[in-house]
Amino acid sequence: MTGELSPIDRAKFVAAKQAAGFVEDGMKVGLGTGSTAAWLVRCLAERMEEEGIRFRGVPTSTRTADLARELGIEVISLDEAKWLDLTIDGADEFDKDLNLIKGGGGALLQEKIVATASDQMVVIADAAKEVQTLGNFPLPIEVIPFGWQTSQSLVEETLVSMDVMGRKSTLRMNGAKPFVTDEGNHILDLHLGRIGNARQLALVLNQIPGVVENGLFIDICDRVVIGFADGKVETRDINAGTVTTDQMLFEESDNLFKDLGD
């Protein structure tokens, strides 16, 4: 079955499988959103079936919650959990300091709330997500629908004084209608090209009326697990200052690969 996967999906799979091993019995775990995070949920469900571990998951979107329930994972809300042992999620970009751009899937608000309510955040990604400088991937910001065009204008005016390459922003669409987040908001994608000072930009954007949250995750990620198409997995721990490398063998798994829709 793994032979049918594309190289990018192989990389996502091995990263997710490695990170799934960080989950211990009895933990409360934040479950991310996106294609790589979907691999994680499947790997965790497989561990439950094969090893008998039990944990409770706090999903960062309705689609992650639906997948987790479908695979038999106990789902609870963040209010029920209060605090999490671990959150595992994907990223659209990460740099050497493990600062991130997230929100390509539109769940950045819940993702940031869950990640910051955790003892540790682990990012799982394929090697293509690593960049020297954040900003090539459009930076998502969540804005309330009321006066979103005014918010957009204020954002673009603010970007004039920021250390960025571009200042164009676009409303994210879902077909002919604006994309709507789980909280009923819209997403503006900022096409910046390069972000010279991500920390400053994250602080400034959140001061603009109408902006709920931005997709810059600064000083939140503790470890990144990077998958490669040949099965190599590299784990970087920003706190311990360590880099470890493992080689993962691909195995057939009907449970893991059935009904793939990601």
CSV table of C-alpha atoms in Angstrom, one decimal:
chain,number,residue,atom,x,y,z
A,1,MET,CA,0.0,0.0,0.0
A,2,THR,CA,2.8,2.4,0.8
A,3,GLY,CA,4.2,1.8,-2.7
A,4,GLU,CA,1.1,3.7,-4.0
A,5,LEU,CA,1.9,6.8,-2.0
A,6,SER,CA,3.5,9.9,-3.6
A,7,PRO,CA,6.9,10.9,-2.3
A,8,ILE,CA,5.3,13.8,-0.4
A,9,ASP,CA,2.8,11.6,1.3
A,10,ARG,CA,5.5,9.1,2.3
A,11,ALA,CA,7.4,12.0,3.9
A,12,LYS,CA,4.2,13.1,5.8
A,13,PHE,CA,3.5,9.6,6.8
A,14,VAL,CA,6.9,8.8,8.4
A,15,ALA,CA,6.9,12.2,10.2
A,16,ALA,CA,3.4,11.5,11.6
A,17,LYS,CA,4.3,7.9,12.6
A,18,GLN,CA,7.4,9.1,14.5
A,19,ALA,CA,5.5,11.8,16.3
A,20,ALA,CA,2.7,9.4,17.2
A,21,GLY,CA,5.3,7.6,19.3
A,22,PHE,CA,5.5,10.6,21.7
A,23,VAL,CA,2.0,10.0,22.9
A,24,GLU,CA,1.8,8.0,26.1
A,25,ASP,CA,-1.1,6.2,27.8
A,26,GLY,CA,-3.4,8.6,29.7
A,27,MET,CA,-2.2,11.8,27.9
A,28,LYS,CA,-4.4,14.6,26.8
A,29,VAL,CA,-3.3,15.5,23.3
A,30,GLY,CA,-4.0,18.3,20.9
A,31,LEU,CA,-4.7,17.1,17.4
A,32,GLY,CA,-3.8,19.4,14.6
A,33,THR,CA,-5.5,20.1,11.3
A,34,GLY,CA,-4.4,19.4,7.7
A,35,SER,CA,-3.1,16.6,5.6
A,36,THR,CA,-0.1,15.8,7.8
A,37,ALA,CA,-2.1,16.0,10.9
A,38,ALA,CA,-4.6,13.6,9.4
A,39,TRP,CA,-1.8,11.0,9.0
A,40,LEU,CA,-1.1,11.5,12.7
A,41,VAL,CA,-4.6,10.8,13.7
A,42,ARG,CA,-4.5,7.5,11.7
A,43,CYS,CA,-1.2,6.5,13.2
A,44,LEU,CA,-2.5,7.1,16.7
A,45,ALA,CA,-5.6,5.1,16.0
A,46,GLU,CA,-3.3,2.3,14.8
A,47,ARG,CA,-1.4,2.4,18.1
A,48,MET,CA,-4.6,2.2,20.0
A,49,GLU,CA,-5.6,-0.9,18.1
A,50,GLU,CA,-2.2,-2.6,18.2
A,51,GLU,CA,-0.8,-1.5,21.5
A,52,GLY,CA,-3.9,-0.7,23.5
A,53,ILE,CA,-2.9,2.8,24.5
A,54,ARG,CA,-5.6,5.2,25.5
A,55,PHE,CA,-5.6,8.9,25.4
A,56,ARG,CA,-8.0,11.8,25.0
A,57,GLY,CA,-7.7,14.1,22.0
A,58,VAL,CA,-8.6,17.8,21.7
A,59,PRO,CA,-9.1,18.5,17.9
A,60,THR,CA,-8.3,21.9,16.4
A,61,SER,CA,-11.1,21.7,13.8
A,62,THR,CA,-14.4,20.0,13.1
A,63,ARG,CA,-12.8,17.9,10.4
A,64,THR,CA,-10.1,16.6,12.7
A,65,ALA,CA,-12.7,15.9,15.3
A,66,ASP,CA,-14.8,13.9,12.8
A,67,LEU,CA,-11.8,11.8,11.7
A,68,ALA,CA,-10.8,11.1,15.2
A,69,ARG,CA,-14.2,10.0,16.2
A,70,GLU,CA,-14.5,7.9,13.1
A,71,LEU,CA,-11.3,6.0,14.1
A,72,GLY,CA,-12.3,5.5,17.7
A,73,ILE,CA,-10.3,8.2,19.4
A,74,GLU,CA,-12.0,9.8,22.5
A,75,VAL,CA,-12.6,13.4,21.7
A,76,ILE,CA,-13.0,16.1,24.4
A,77,SER,CA,-13.1,19.9,24.3
A,78,LEU,CA,-10.2,22.1,25.5
A,79,ASP,CA,-12.5,23.4,28.3
A,80,GLU,CA,-12.9,19.8,29.5
A,81,ALA,CA,-9.2,19.1,29.2
A,82,LYS,CA,-8.1,22.4,30.9
A,83,TRP,CA,-4.4,21.8,29.9
A,84,LEU,CA,-2.7,19.4,27.5
A,85,ASP,CA,0.4,17.2,27.8
A,86,LEU,CA,1.2,17.6,24.1
A,87,THR,CA,0.0,19.1,20.9
A,88,ILE,CA,1.0,17.6,17.5
A,89,ASP,CA,0.3,19.6,14.4
A,90,GLY,CA,1.6,20.4,10.9
A,91,ALA,CA,3.0,23.7,9.6
A,92,ASP,CA,3.0,25.5,6.3
A,93,GLU,CA,6.6,26.8,6.9
A,94,PHE,CA,9.1,26.6,9.7
A,95,ASP,CA,12.5,28.3,10.2
A,96,LYS,CA,15.7,27.3,12.1
A,97,ASP,CA,14.3,28.8,15.3
A,98,LEU,CA,11.1,26.7,14.9
A,99,ASN,CA,9.0,29.7,14.3
A,100,LEU,CA,6.0,28.8,12.1
A,101,ILE,CA,3.5,29.9,9.5
A,102,LYS,CA,0.2,28.0,10.0
A,103,GLY,CA,-3.3,28.4,8.8
A,104,GLY,CA,-3.3,27.0,5.3
A,105,GLY,CA,-6.2,24.8,6.4
A,106,GLY,CA,-8.0,27.8,7.9
A,107,ALA,CA,-7.9,26.6,11.6
A,108,LEU,CA,-5.1,28.8,12.9
A,109,LEU,CA,-7.2,30.3,15.7
A,110,GLN,CA,-8.0,27.0,17.4
A,111,GLU,CA,-4.6,25.6,16.5
A,112,LYS,CA,-2.8,28.5,18.3
A,113,ILE,CA,-5.1,28.3,21.4
A,114,VAL,CA,-4.6,24.6,21.7
A,115,ALA,CA,-0.8,24.7,21.1
A,116,THR,CA,-0.3,27.4,23.8
A,117,ALA,CA,-2.4,25.4,26.3
A,118,SER,CA,0.1,22.5,26.0
A,119,ASP,CA,3.2,21.5,27.9
A,120,GLN,CA,4.8,20.9,24.5
A,121,MET,CA,4.1,21.5,20.8
A,122,VAL,CA,5.5,19.1,18.2
A,123,VAL,CA,5.3,20.0,14.5
A,124,ILE,CA,5.3,17.3,11.9
A,125,ALA,CA,6.3,18.3,8.4
A,126,ASP,CA,8.0,17.2,5.2
A,127,ALA,CA,11.4,18.6,4.4
A,128,ALA,CA,10.0,21.1,1.8
A,129,LYS,CA,8.4,23.1,4.7
A,130,GLU,CA,11.7,24.3,6.0
A,131,VAL,CA,12.7,27.8,5.0
A,132,GLN,CA,15.5,30.2,5.8
A,133,THR,CA,13.1,33.1,6.2
A,134,LEU,CA,9.3,32.9,6.7
A,135,GLY,CA,7.0,34.5,4.2
A,136,ASN,CA,7.0,32.7,0.9
A,137,PHE,CA,3.8,30.9,2.0
A,138,PRO,CA,0.9,33.4,2.3
A,139,LEU,CA,0.4,34.4,5.9
A,140,PRO,CA,-3.2,33.8,7.0
A,141,ILE,CA,-5.0,36.2,9.4
A,142,GLU,CA,-8.4,35.5,10.7
A,143,VAL,CA,-10.8,38.6,10.6
A,144,ILE,CA,-14.4,39.0,11.6
A,145,PRO,CA,-16.9,39.4,8.7
A,146,PHE,CA,-18.1,42.8,9.8
A,147,GLY,CA,-16.1,45.4,8.0
A,148,TRP,CA,-13.5,42.9,6.7
A,149,GLN,CA,-12.6,45.2,3.8
A,150,THR,CA,-11.8,48.0,6.3
A,151,SER,CA,-9.7,45.6,8.2
A,152,GLN,CA,-8.0,44.5,5.0
A,153,SER,CA,-7.2,48.2,4.2
A,154,LEU,CA,-5.8,48.7,7.7
A,155,VAL,CA,-3.6,45.6,7.4
A,156,GLU,CA,-2.2,46.7,4.0
A,157,GLU,CA,-1.5,50.2,5.4
A,158,THR,CA,0.3,48.7,8.4
A,159,LEU,CA,2.4,46.5,6.1
A,160,VAL,CA,4.0,49.6,4.6
A,161,SER,CA,6.0,50.1,7.7
A,162,MET,CA,6.9,46.4,8.2
A,163,ASP,CA,10.0,44.6,7.0
A,164,VAL,CA,8.2,42.6,4.3
A,165,MET,CA,8.7,42.2,0.6
A,166,GLY,CA,5.1,42.4,-0.5
A,167,ARG,CA,1.9,43.9,0.8
A,168,LYS,CA,-0.9,42.3,-1.3
A,169,SER,CA,-3.7,40.6,0.6
A,170,THR,CA,-6.6,38.4,-0.7
A,171,LEU,CA,-9.8,37.2,0.8
A,172,ARG,CA,-9.7,33.4,0.9
A,173,MET,CA,-12.6,31.9,-1.0
A,174,ASN,CA,-14.5,28.6,-1.0
A,175,GLY,CA,-15.8,28.4,-4.5
A,176,ALA,CA,-17.8,31.5,-5.2
A,177,LYS,CA,-18.2,32.4,-1.5
A,178,PRO,CA,-15.8,33.6,1.2
A,179,PHE,CA,-14.2,30.8,3.2
A,180,VAL,CA,-15.7,30.6,6.7
A,181,THR,CA,-13.7,29.3,9.7
A,182,ASP,CA,-15.2,27.2,12.5
A,183,GLU,CA,-15.7,30.4,14.4
A,184,GLY,CA,-17.6,32.0,11.5
A,185,ASN,CA,-14.8,34.3,10.5
A,186,HIS,CA,-13.0,35.0,7.2
A,187,ILE,CA,-9.3,34.5,6.3
A,188,LEU,CA,-7.1,37.1,4.6
A,189,ASP,CA,-4.0,35.7,3.0
A,190,LEU,CA,-1.1,38.1,3.1
A,191,HIS,CA,1.3,37.7,0.2
A,192,LEU,CA,4.5,39.0,1.8
A,193,GLY,CA,7.3,37.1,0.1
A,194,ARG,CA,9.6,37.6,3.0
A,195,ILE,CA,9.1,38.5,6.6
A,196,GLY,CA,12.1,40.2,8.1
A,197,ASN,CA,10.9,40.5,11.7
A,198,ALA,CA,8.2,37.8,12.3
A,199,ARG,CA,7.9,38.6,16.1
A,200,GLN,CA,7.2,42.3,15.4
A,201,LEU,CA,4.7,41.6,12.6
A,202,ALA,CA,2.8,39.1,14.8
A,203,LEU,CA,2.4,41.7,17.6
A,204,VAL,CA,1.4,44.5,15.2
A,205,LEU,CA,-1.2,42.5,13.2
A,206,ASN,CA,-3.1,41.6,16.4
A,207,GLN,CA,-3.5,45.2,17.3
A,208,ILE,CA,-5.5,46.0,14.1
A,209,PRO,CA,-9.3,46.2,14.8
A,210,GLY,CA,-11.1,43.3,13.2
A,211,VAL,CA,-8.1,40.9,13.2
A,212,VAL,CA,-8.8,38.0,15.5
A,213,GLU,CA,-5.5,36.2,15.2
A,214,ASN,CA,-2.6,35.7,12.8
A,215,GLY,CA,-0.8,32.6,11.6
A,216,LEU,CA,2.6,33.4,13.0
A,217,PHE,CA,3.5,30.9,15.7
A,218,ILE,CA,6.5,32.5,17.5
A,219,ASP,CA,8.2,30.6,20.4
A,220,ILE,CA,5.5,28.0,20.6
A,221,CYS,CA,7.0,25.0,18.9
A,222,ASP,CA,9.3,22.8,21.0
A,223,ARG,CA,10.2,20.0,18.5
A,224,VAL,CA,9.9,19.5,14.8
A,225,VAL,CA,9.8,16.1,13.2
A,226,ILE,CA,10.8,16.2,9.5
A,227,GLY,CA,9.9,13.3,7.2
A,228,PHE,CA,11.7,12.4,3.9
A,229,ALA,CA,10.4,10.3,1.1
A,230,ASP,CA,13.0,7.6,1.6
A,231,GLY,CA,11.8,7.0,5.2
A,232,LYS,CA,14.4,9.1,7.0
A,233,VAL,CA,13.0,11.1,9.9
A,234,GLU,CA,14.9,13.9,11.6
A,235,THR,CA,13.8,15.3,15.0
A,236,ARG,CA,15.0,18.7,16.2
A,237,ASP,CA,14.5,19.7,19.8
A,238,ILE,CA,14.9,23.5,20.2
A,239,ASN,CA,15.0,23.3,24.0
A,240,ALA,CA,17.6,20.5,24.3
A,241,GLY,CA,19.5,21.7,21.2
A,242,THR,CA,19.6,18.1,19.8
A,243,VAL,CA,19.1,16.7,16.4
A,244,THR,CA,18.3,12.9,16.0
A,245,THR,CA,17.9,10.9,12.8
A,246,ASP,CA,16.0,7.6,12.4
A,247,GLN,CA,15.2,5.4,9.4
A,248,MET,CA,11.7,4.1,9.2
A,249,LEU,CA,10.7,1.0,7.3
A,250,PHE,CA,7.4,1.1,5.3
A,251,GLU,CA,4.9,-1.6,6.2
A,252,GLU,CA,1.6,-2.6,4.8
A,253,SER,CA,-1.4,-1.4,7.0
A,254,ASP,CA,-4.9,-1.8,5.7
A,255,ASN,CA,-6.3,0.0,8.8
A,256,LEU,CA,-4.0,3.0,8.3
A,257,PHE,CA,-4.4,3.5,4.6
A,258,LYS,CA,-8.0,2.7,4.0
A,259,ASP,CA,-10.4,5.4,2.7
A,260,LEU,CA,-7.7,8.0,2.3
A,261,GLY,CA,-9.3,11.3,1.5
A,262,ASP,CA,-6.6,13.8,2.4
